[in-house]
XYZ file of C-alpha atoms in Angstrom:
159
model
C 18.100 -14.570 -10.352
C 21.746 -13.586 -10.189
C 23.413 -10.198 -8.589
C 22.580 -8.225 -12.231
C 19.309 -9.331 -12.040
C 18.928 -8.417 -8.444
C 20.491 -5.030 -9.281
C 18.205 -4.092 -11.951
C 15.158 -5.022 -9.181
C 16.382 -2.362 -6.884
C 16.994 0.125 -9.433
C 13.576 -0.540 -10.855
C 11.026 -0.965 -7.937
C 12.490 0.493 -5.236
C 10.680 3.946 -5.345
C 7.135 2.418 -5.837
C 8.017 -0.084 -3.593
C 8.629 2.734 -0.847
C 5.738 4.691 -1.817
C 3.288 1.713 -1.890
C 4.762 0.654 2.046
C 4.803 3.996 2.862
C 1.263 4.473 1.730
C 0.157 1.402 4.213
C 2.294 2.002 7.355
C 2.383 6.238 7.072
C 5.933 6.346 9.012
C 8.843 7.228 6.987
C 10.927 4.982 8.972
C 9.045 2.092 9.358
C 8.266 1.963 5.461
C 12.355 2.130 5.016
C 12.656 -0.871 7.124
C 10.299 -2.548 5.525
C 11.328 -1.893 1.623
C 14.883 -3.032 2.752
C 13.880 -6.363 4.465
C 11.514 -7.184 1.350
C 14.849 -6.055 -0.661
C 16.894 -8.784 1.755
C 14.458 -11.342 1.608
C 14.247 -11.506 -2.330
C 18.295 -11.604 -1.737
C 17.814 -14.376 0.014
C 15.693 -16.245 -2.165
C 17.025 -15.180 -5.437
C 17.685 -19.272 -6.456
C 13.619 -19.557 -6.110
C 12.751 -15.976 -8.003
C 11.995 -15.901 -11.934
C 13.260 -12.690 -12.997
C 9.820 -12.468 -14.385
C 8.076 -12.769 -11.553
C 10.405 -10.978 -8.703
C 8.158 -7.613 -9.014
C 4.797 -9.536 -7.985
C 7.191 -10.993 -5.625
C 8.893 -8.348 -4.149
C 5.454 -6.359 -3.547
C 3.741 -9.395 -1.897
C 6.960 -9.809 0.499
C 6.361 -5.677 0.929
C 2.553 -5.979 1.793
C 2.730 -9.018 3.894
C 5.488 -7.271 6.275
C 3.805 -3.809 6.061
C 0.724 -5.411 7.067
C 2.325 -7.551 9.790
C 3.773 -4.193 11.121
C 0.582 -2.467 11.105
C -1.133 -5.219 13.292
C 1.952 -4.869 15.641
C 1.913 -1.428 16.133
C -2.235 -1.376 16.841
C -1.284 -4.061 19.446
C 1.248 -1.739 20.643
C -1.164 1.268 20.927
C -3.283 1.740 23.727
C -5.349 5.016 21.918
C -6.731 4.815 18.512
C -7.489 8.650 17.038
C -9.863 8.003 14.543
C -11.036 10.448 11.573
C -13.413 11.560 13.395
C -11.427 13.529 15.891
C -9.076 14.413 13.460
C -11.956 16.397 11.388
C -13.200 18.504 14.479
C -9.749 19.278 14.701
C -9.891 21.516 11.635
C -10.924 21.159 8.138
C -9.110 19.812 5.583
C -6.029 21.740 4.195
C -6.346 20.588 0.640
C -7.004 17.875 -1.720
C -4.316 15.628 -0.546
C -4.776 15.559 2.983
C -8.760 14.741 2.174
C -7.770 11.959 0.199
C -5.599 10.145 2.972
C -7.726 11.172 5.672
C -10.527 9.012 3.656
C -8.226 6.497 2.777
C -7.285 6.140 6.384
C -10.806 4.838 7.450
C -11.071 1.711 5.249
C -8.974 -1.514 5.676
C -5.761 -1.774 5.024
C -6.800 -4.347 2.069
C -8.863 -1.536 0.589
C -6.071 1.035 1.255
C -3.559 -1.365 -0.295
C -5.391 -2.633 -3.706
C -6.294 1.318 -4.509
C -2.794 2.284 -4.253
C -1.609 -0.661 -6.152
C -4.020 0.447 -9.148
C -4.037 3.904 -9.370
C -0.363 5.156 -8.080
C 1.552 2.092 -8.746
C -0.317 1.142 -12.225
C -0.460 -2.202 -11.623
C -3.198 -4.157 -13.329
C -5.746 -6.037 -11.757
C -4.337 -9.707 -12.441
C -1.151 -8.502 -11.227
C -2.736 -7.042 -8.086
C -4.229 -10.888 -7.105
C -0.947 -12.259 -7.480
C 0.490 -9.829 -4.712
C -2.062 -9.672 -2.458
C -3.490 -12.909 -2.862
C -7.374 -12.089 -3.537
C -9.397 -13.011 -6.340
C -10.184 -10.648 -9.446
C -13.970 -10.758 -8.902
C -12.504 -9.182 -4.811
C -10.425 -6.516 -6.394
C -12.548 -5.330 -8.728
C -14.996 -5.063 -6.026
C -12.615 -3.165 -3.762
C -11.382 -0.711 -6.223
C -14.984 -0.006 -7.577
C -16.361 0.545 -3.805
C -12.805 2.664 -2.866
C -13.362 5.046 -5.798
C -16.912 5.621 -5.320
C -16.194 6.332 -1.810
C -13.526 8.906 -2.980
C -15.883 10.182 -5.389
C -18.629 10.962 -2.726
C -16.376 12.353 -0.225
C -14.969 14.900 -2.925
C -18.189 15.570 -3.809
C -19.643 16.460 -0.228
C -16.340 18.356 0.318
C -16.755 20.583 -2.509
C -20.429 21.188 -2.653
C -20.067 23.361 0.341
């Protein structure tokens, strides 16, 4: 990959790439950190990169360092607030805030393959290649993430 190459990366992925991080470790901050060492470390490696593969590339780099910062900040934290205590704190404002408040309970794999479908648009095949799971394992988690969504909608706006 040479400095064109690289360029056109950037331009490219770097908004989903900040959205996606930002989506896993919910600080503005910490996701801007991340995006630019994933940015550095495709820098870095550009010799080893295919052009044709440096987006499943850069978003692996992206998830493995989000996820490495997640486990080091719930090392770091003494107090976990779950949903739970965040619901008797008031109800939900609106759609959006019910949505991440749901997403916020499952793992961060879960979390990470739903966003990777259905905000970033990537396909399922491509999804394995960043995260490293097999197809029958996403299909799984995006079929059991949705229908999660789907009932939590549902009990919200039955009432």
């Amino acid at each position: 990959m040479n400095t064109t190459q690289f360029n056109t990366v950037v331009e490219d992925y770097a908004d989903n790439l900040y959205r996606f991080v930002l989506g896993i470790v919910r600080i503005r901050a910490v996701a801007e950190d991340v995006v630019q060492e994933s940015f550095s470390r495709v820098w870095e490696n550009r010799r080893k990169v295919e052009p044709a593969k440096s987006k499943s590339y850069l978003f692996t780099i992206a998830y493995n360092l989000a996820i490495s910062e997640l486990r080091a900040r719930n090392r770091r934290q003494s107090e976990d607030f779950s949903l739970t205590q965040l619901a008797t704190q008031g109800s939900y404002n609106n759609l959006t805030e019910m949505i991440w408040q749901t997403l916020d309970t499952m793992s961060e794999t879960q979390r990470s393959v739903i966003m990777l479908c259905d905000w970033e648009g990537y396909s399922y095949h491509e999804i394995t290649q960043i995260m490293g799971l097999s197809l029958a394992q996403v299909k799984i988690y995006i079929h059991r993430t949705r229908n999660l969504l789907k009932e939590r909608l549902q009990d919200e706006y039955r009432d």
